[in-house]
CSV table of C-alpha atoms in Angstrom, one decimal:
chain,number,residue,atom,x,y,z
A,1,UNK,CA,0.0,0.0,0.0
A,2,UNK,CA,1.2,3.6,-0.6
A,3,UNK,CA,2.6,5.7,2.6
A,4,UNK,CA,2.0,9.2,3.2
A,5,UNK,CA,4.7,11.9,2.5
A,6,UNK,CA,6.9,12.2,5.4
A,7,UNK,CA,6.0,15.3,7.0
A,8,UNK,CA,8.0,16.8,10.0
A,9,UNK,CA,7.2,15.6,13.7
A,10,UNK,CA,6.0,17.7,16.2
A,11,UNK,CA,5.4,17.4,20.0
A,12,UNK,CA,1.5,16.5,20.1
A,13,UNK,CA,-0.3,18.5,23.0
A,14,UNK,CA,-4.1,17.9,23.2
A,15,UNK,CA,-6.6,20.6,23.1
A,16,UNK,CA,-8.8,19.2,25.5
A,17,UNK,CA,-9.2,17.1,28.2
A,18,UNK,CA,-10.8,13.7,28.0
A,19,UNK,CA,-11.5,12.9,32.2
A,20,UNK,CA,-11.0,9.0,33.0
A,21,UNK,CA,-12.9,8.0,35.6
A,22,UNK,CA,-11.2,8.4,38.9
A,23,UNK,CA,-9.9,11.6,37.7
A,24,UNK,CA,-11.6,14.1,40.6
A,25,UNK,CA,-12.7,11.2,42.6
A,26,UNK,CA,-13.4,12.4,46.3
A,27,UNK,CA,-10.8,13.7,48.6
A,28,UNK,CA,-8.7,10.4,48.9
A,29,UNK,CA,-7.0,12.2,45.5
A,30,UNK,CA,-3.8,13.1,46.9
A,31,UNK,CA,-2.5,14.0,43.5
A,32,UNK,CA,-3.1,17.6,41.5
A,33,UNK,CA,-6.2,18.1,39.1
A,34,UNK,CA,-5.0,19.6,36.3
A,35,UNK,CA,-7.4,22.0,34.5
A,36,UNK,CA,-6.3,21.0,31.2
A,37,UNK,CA,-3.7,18.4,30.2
A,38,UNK,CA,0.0,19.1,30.1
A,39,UNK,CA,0.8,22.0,27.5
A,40,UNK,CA,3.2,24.8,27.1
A,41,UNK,CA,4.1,27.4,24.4
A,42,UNK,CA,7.6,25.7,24.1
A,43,UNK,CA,8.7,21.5,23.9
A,44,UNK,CA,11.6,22.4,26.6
A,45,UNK,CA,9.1,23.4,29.2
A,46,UNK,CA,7.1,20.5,28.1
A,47,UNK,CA,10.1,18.1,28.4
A,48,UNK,CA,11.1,19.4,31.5
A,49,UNK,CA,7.7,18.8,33.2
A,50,UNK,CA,7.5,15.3,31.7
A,51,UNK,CA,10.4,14.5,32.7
A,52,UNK,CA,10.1,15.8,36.7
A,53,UNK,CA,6.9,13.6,36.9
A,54,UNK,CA,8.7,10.8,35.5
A,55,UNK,CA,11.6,10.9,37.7
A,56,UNK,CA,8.8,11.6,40.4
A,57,UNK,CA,6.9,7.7,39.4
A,58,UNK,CA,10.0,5.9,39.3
A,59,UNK,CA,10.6,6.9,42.4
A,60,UNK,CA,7.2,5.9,43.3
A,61,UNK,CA,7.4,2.5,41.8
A,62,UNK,CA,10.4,1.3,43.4
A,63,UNK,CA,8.2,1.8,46.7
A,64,UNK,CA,5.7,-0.2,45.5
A,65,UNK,CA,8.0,-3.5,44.2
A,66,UNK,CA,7.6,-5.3,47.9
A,67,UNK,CA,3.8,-4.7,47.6
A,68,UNK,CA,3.4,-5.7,43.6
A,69,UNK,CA,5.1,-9.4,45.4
A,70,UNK,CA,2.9,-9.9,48.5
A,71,UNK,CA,0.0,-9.3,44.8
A,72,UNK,CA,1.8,-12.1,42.9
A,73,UNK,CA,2.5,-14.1,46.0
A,74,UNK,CA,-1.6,-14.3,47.0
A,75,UNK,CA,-3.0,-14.6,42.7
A,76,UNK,CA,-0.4,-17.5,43.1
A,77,UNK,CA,-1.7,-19.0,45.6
A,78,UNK,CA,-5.9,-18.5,44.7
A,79,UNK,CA,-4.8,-19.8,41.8
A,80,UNK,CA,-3.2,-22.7,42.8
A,81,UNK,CA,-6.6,-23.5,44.9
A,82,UNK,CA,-8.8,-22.8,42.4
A,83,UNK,CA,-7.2,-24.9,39.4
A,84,UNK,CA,-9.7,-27.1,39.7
A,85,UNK,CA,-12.4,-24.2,38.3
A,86,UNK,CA,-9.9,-23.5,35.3
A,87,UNK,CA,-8.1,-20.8,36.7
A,88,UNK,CA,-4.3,-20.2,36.4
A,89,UNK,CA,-2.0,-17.5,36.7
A,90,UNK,CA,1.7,-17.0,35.3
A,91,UNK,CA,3.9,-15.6,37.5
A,92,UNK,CA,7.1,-15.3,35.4
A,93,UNK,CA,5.1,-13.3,32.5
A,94,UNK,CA,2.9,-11.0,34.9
A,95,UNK,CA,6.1,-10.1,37.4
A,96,UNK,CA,8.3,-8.5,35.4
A,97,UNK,CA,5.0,-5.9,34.2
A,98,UNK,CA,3.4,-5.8,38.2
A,99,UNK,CA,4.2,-1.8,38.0
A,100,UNK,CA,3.1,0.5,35.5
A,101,UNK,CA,6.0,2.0,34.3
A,102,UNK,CA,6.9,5.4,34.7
A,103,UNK,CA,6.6,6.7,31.0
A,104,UNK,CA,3.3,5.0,31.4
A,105,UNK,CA,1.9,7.1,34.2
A,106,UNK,CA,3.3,10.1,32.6
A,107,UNK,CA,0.9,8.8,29.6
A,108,UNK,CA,-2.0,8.1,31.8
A,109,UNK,CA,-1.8,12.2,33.5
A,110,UNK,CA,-1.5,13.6,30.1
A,111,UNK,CA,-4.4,11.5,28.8
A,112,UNK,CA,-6.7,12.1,32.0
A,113,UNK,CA,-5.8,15.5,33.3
A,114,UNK,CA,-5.1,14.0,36.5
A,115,UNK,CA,-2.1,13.5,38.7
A,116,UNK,CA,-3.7,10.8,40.6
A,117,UNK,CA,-3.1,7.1,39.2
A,118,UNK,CA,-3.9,4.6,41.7
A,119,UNK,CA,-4.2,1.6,39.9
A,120,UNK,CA,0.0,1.0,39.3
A,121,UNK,CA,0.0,-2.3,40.3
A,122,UNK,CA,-1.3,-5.0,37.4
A,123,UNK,CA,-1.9,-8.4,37.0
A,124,UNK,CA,-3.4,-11.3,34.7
A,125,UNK,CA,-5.3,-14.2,35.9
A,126,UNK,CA,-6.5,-16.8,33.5
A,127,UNK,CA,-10.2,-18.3,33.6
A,128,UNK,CA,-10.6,-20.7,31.2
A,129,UNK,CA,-14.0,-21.1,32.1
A,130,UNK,CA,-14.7,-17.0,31.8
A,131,UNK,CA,-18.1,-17.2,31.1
A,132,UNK,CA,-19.4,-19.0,34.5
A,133,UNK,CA,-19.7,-16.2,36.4
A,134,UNK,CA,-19.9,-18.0,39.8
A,135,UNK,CA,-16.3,-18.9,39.5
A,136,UNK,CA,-15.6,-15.2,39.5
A,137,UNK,CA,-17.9,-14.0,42.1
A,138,UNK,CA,-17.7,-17.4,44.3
A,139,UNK,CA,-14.1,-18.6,43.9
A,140,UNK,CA,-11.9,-15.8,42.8
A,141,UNK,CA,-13.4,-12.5,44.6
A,142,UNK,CA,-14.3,-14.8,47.7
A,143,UNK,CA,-10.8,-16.0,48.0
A,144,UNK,CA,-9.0,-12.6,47.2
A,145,UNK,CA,-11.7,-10.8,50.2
A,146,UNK,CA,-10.2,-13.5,52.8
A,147,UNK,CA,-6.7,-12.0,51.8
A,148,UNK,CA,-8.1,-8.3,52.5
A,149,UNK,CA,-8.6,-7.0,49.0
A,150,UNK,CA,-11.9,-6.3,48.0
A,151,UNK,CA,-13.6,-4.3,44.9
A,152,UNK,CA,-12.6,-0.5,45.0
A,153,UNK,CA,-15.4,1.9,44.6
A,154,UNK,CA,-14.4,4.4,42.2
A,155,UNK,CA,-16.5,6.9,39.7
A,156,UNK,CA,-18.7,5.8,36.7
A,157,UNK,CA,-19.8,8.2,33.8
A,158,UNK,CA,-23.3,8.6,34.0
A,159,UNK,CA,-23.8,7.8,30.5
A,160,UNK,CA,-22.2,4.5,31.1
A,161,UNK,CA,-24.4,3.7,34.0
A,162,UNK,CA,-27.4,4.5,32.4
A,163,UNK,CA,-26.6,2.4,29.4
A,164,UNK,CA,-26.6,-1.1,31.9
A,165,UNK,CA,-29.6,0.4,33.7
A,166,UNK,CA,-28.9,2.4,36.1
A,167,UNK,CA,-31.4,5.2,37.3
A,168,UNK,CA,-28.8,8.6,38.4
A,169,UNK,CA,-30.4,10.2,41.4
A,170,UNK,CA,-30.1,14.2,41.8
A,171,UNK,CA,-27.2,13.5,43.7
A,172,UNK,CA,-25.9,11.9,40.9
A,173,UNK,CA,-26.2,14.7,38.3
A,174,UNK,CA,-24.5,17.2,40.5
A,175,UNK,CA,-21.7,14.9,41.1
A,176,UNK,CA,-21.7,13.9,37.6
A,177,UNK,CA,-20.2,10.7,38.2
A,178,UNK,CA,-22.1,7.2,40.2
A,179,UNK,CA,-19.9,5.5,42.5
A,180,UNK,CA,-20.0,1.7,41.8
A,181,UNK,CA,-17.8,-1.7,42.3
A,182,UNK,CA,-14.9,-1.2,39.8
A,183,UNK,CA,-16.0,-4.5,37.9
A,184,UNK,CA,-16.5,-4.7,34.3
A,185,UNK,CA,-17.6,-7.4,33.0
A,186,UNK,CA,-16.9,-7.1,28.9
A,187,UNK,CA,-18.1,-10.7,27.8
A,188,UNK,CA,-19.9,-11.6,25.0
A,189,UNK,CA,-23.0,-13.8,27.3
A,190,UNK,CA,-25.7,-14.4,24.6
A,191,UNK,CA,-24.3,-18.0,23.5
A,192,UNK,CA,-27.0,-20.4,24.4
A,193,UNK,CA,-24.4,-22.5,25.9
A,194,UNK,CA,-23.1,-19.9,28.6
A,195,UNK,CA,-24.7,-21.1,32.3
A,196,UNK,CA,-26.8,-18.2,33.2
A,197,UNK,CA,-26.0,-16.7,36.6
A,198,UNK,CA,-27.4,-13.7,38.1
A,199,UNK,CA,-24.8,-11.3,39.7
A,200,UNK,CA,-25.5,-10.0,43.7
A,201,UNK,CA,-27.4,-7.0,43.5
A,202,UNK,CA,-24.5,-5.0,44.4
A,203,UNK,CA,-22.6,-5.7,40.9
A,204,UNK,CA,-25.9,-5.9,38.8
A,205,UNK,CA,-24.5,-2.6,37.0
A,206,UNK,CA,-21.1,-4.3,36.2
A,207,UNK,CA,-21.9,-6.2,33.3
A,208,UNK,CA,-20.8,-4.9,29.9
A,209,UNK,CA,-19.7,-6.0,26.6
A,210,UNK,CA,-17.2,-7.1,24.7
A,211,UNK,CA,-15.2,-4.8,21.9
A,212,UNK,CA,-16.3,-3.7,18.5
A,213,UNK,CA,-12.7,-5.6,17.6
A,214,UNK,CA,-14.3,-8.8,19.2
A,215,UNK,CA,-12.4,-8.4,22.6
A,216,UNK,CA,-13.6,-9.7,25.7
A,217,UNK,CA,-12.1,-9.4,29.5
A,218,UNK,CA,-12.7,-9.0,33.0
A,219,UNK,CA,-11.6,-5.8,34.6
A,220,UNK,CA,-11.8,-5.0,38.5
A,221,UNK,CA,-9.6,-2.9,40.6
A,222,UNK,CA,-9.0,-3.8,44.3
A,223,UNK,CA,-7.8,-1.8,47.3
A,224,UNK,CA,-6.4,-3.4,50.4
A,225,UNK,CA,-8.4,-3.1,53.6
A,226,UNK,CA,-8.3,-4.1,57.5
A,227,UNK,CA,-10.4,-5.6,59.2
A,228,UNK,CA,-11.5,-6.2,63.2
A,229,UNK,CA,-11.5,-9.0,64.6
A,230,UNK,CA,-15.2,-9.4,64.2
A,231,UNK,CA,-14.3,-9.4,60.5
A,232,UNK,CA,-15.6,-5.8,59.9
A,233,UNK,CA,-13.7,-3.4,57.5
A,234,UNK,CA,-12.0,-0.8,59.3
A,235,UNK,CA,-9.6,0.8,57.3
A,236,UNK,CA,-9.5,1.2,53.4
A,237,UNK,CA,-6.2,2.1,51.4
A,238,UNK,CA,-8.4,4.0,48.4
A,239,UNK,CA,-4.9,5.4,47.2
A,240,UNK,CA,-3.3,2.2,46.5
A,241,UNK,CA,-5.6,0.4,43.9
A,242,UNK,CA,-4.5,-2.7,42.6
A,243,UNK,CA,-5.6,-3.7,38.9
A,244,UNK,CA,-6.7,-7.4,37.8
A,245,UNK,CA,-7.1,-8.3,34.4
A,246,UNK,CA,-9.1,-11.5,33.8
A,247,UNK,CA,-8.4,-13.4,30.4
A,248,UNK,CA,-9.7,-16.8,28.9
A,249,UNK,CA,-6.1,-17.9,29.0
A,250,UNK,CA,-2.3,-17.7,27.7
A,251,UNK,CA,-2.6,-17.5,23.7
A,252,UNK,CA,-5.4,-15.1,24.3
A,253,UNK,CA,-3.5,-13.2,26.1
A,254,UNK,CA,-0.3,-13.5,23.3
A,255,UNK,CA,-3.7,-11.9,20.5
A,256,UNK,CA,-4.4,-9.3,23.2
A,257,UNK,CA,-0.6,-7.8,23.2
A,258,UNK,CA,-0.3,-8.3,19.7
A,259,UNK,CA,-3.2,-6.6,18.3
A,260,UNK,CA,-3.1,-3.8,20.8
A,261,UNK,CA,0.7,-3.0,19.9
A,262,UNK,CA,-0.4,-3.4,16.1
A,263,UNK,CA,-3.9,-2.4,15.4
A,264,UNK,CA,-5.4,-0.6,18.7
A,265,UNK,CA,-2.3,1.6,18.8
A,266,UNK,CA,-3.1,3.4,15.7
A,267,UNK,CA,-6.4,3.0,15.2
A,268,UNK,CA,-7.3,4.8,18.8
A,269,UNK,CA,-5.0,7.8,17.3
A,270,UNK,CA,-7.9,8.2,14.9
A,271,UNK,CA,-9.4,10.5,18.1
A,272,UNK,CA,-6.9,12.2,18.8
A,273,UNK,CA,-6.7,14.8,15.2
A,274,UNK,CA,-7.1,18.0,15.7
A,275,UNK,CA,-9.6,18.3,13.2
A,276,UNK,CA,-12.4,16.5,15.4
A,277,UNK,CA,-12.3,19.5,17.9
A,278,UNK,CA,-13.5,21.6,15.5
A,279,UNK,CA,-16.6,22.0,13.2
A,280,UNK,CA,-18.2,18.9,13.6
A,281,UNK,CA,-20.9,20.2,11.0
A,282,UNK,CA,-18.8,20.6,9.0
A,283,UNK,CA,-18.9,17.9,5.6
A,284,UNK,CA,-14.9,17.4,5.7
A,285,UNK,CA,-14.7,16.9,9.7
A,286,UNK,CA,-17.9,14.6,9.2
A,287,UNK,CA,-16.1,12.3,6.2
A,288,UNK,CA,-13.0,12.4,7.5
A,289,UNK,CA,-14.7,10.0,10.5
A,290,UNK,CA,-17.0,8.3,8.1
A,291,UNK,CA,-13.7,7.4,6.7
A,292,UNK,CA,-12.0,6.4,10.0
A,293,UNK,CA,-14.6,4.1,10.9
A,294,UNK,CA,-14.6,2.2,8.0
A,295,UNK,CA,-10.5,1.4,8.6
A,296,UNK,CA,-11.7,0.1,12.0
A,297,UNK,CA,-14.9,-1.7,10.6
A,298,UNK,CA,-12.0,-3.3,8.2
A,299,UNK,CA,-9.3,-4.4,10.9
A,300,UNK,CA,-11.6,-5.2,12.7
A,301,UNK,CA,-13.8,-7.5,10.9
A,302,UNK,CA,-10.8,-8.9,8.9
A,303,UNK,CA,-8.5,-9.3,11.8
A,304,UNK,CA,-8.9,-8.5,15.0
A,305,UNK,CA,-12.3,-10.3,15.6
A,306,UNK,CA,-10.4,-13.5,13.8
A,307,UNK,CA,-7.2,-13.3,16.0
A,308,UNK,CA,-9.2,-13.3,19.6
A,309,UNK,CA,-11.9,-15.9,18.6
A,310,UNK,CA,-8.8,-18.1,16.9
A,311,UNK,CA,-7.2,-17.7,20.3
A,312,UNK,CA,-10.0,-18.0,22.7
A,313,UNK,CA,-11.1,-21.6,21.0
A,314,UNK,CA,-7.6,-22.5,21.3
A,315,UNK,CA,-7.6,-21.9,25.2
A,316,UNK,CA,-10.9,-23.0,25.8
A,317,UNK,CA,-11.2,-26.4,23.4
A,318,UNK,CA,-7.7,-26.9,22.4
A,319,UNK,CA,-9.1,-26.1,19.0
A,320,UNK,CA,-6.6,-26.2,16.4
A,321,UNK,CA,-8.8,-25.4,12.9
A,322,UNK,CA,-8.8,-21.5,12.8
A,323,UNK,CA,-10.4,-18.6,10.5
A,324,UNK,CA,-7.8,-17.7,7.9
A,325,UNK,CA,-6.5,-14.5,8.6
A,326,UNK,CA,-6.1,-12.4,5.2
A,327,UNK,CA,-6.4,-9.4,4.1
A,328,UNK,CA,-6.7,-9.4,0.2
A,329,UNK,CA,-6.0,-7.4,-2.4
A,330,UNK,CA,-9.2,-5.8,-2.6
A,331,UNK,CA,-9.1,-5.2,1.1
A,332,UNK,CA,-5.7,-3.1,0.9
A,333,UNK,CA,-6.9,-1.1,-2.1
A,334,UNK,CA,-9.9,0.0,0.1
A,335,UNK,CA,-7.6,0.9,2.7
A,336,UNK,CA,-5.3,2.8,0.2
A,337,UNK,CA,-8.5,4.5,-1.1
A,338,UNK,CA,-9.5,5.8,2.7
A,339,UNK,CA,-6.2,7.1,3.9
A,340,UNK,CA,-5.9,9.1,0.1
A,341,UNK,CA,-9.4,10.1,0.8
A,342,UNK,CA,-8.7,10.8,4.8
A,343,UNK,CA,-5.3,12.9,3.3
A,344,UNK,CA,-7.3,15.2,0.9
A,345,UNK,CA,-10.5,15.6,3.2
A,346,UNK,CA,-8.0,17.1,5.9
A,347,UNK,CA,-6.0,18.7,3.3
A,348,UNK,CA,-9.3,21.1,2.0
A,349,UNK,CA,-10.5,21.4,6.0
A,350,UNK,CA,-7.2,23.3,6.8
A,351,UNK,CA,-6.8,24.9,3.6
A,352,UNK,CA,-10.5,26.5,3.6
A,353,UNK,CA,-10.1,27.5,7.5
A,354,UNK,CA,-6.7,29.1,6.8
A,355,UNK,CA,-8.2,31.3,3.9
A,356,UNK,CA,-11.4,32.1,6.4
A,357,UNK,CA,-8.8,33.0,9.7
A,358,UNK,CA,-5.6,34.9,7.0
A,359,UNK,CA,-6.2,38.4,9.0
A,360,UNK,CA,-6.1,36.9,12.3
A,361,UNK,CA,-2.2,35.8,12.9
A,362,UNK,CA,-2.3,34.2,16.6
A,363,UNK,CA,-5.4,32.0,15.1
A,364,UNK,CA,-3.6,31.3,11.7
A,365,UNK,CA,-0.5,30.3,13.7
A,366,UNK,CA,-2.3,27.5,15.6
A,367,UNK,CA,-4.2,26.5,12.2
A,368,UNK,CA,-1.5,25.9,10.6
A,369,UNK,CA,0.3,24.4,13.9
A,370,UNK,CA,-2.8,21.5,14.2
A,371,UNK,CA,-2.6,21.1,10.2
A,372,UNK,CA,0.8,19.7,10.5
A,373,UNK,CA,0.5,17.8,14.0
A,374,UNK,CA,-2.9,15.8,11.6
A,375,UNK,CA,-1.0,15.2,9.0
A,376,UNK,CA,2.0,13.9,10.6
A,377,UNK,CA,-0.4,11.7,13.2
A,378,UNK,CA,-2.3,10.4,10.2
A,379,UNK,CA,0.7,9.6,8.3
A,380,UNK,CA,2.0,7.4,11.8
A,381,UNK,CA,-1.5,5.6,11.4
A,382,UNK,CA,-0.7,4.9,8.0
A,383,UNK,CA,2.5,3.3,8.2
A,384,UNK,CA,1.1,1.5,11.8
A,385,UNK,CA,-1.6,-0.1,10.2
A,386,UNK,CA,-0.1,-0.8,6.8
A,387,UNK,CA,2.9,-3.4,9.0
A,388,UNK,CA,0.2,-4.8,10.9
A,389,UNK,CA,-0.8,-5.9,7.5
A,390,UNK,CA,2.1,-7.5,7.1
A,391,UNK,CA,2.6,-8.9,10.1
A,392,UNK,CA,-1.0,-10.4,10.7
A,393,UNK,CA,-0.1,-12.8,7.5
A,394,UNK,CA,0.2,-16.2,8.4
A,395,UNK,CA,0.1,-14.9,11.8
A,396,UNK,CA,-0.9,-17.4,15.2
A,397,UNK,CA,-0.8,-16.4,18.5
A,398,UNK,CA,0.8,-19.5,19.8
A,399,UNK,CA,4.5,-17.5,18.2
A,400,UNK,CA,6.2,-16.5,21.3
A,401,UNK,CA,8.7,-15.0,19.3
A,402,UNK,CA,5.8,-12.4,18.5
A,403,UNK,CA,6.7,-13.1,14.4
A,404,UNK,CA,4.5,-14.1,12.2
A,405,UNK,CA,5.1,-17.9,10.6
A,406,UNK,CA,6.6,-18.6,7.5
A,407,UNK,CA,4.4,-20.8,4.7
């Protein structure tokens, strides 16, 4: 497929803020709200601040390695208990990622606005039995609540709630957010052969669904808690969140890295152009997302969907005949035909607004400024998704080498 023109790199900053939930949670926050996501007139300043809070979380995380082990230590043993029920977990690949790292939490502030990141310490778990829900709430939550760590309350969107059927109260609307169990259940339940099981009433709002790209998980966050000796919670550590990932099992896990490093990487960049902060009235703004969408429909109906239900029959059945993965030619000159498309719609958008602002020179400046930072994004997206192409042919996520297979 053809690339973009090179076109020179410049530091992205965001123009607005997209809040993750969490972000002005309560007063447990013991980190800064920013009012707007790190920016500055010049990259040094920008550099300089990224690099103080980096130096700042690496500090941070070498606090937390004894902690991240007492984590591993106790999903080692639960798992060990309940291998009966088809769980398992892998020490040697979770360890060495049990703390986000520090360039990460830099990412996660810029993204959310937020100095507070709670949830640095990560693991996987594997349930190859995901889908009956009373080994989850029964076996796994049970035995990690005798070990003192228990669902963390943190902040929902209200459009999110209301989507699983939750009713907002007043209270609700002022606050903006609904304070639930941080469990999300993104599985895909309407197989006739999935064991129905209703959920306490307590997490009746946790279940959601899986990904447009055919992803499916189980997402909680735990804090660690003390207890009387009546058994009553006394003391909650809301600062210290501890994230658990829940996958069907190791290969699906192997499609999950791959197609996020390959595929979700650049397609999620999609969001981020300039040129969706601006008119969306506008017929330009409008097809350069009609044309977005339809390079997600296409990796993600031709791939990604293929690579996690290849690798979940794998870890659930052992199954070893799997949907062909391949993208043919009329598939890549469709993709060819959206990013020249994508190039010329954003090409005309600029062009008209700079003609429209000429007069004005602080507003032309920053015109011209997000022109360049779209083009130069879009053309990363380009080249991103044109190797994962390549690399998804003959591709099987039992390669540990992370290469795809030769015929």
């Amino acid at each position: 497929m053809n690339i973009l023109p090179l076109n020179s790199l410049k530091l992205f900053s965001r123009s607005s803020v997209n809040n993750n939930k969490g972000a002005e949670y309560n007063s447990t926050n013991t980190g800064l709200k920013m009012s707007k996501p790190l920016s500055a007139d010049t990259v040094s300043f920008k550099a300089r601040m990224v690099e103080l809070i980096e130096a700042a979380a690496d500090k941070t995380n070498k606090e937390l390695r004894g902690v991240s082990t007492k984590y591993m230590e106790v999903l080692e043993v639960i798992a060990g208990l309940l291998k009966d029920f088809g769980v398992s977990f892998d020490r040697s690949y979770c360890e060495p990622y049990a703390i986000k790292t520090a360039s990460s939490v830099v990412s996660k502030i810029i993204r959310s606005g937020s100095f507070h990141v709670p949830d640095r310490i990560r693991a996987t778990v594997y349930s190859k039995n995901i889908y009956d829900l009373s080994i989850l709430i029964e076996k796994i939550l049970m035995e990690l609540d005798k070990r003192n760590y228990v669902l963390a309350e943190n902040p929902m969107h209200l459009k999110e709630a209301v989507l699983r059927g939750y009713r907002p109260t007043s209270e609700d609307y002022e606050r903006g957010y609904v304070l639930m169990p941080d469990l999300d259940i993104r599985l895909d339940m309407r197989n006739e052969d999935i064991k129905p099981y209703i959920l306490p009433e307590e997490l009746k709002y946790s279940m959601g669904e899986k990904q447009p790209s055919g992803y499916e998980d189980i997402q909680l966050r735990l804090v660690k808690v003390s207890r009387d000796e009546n058994g009553k919670i006394i003391k909650v550590n809301q600062n210290r969140q501890y994230e658990l990932l829940i996958l069907v099992g190791k290969n699906y896990s192997n499609a999950k890295k791959d197609e996020s490093a390959h595929i979700y990487n650049y397609t999620r960049q999609f969001k981020e152009l300039h040129i969706f902060q601006k008119d969306k009235s506008d017929k330009e703004v409008a097809k350069v997302k009609d044309l977005a969408d339809k390079i997600k429909d296409i990796f993600s109906t031709e791939i990604s969907q293929k690579v996690y239900g290849n690798a979940k029959s794998r870890d659930r059945f052992g199954t070893s005949e799997l949907i062909p993965i391949n993208l043919g030619k009329e598939n890549e000159d469709a993709l060819t035909a959206c990013y020249d498309a994508l190039e010329e719609s954003i090409r005309n958008y600029y062009e008209n607004l700079i003609e429209l602002r000429a007069k004005n020179k602080k507003k032309l400046k920053q015109i011209v400024k997000d022109y360049q930072e779209d083009m130069t994004r879009l053309k990363n997206i380009r080249i991103g998704l044109t190797n994962a192409v390549d690399f998804y042919k003959n591709y099987s996520s039992e390669v540990q080498s992370k290469k795809p297979k030769k015929s």
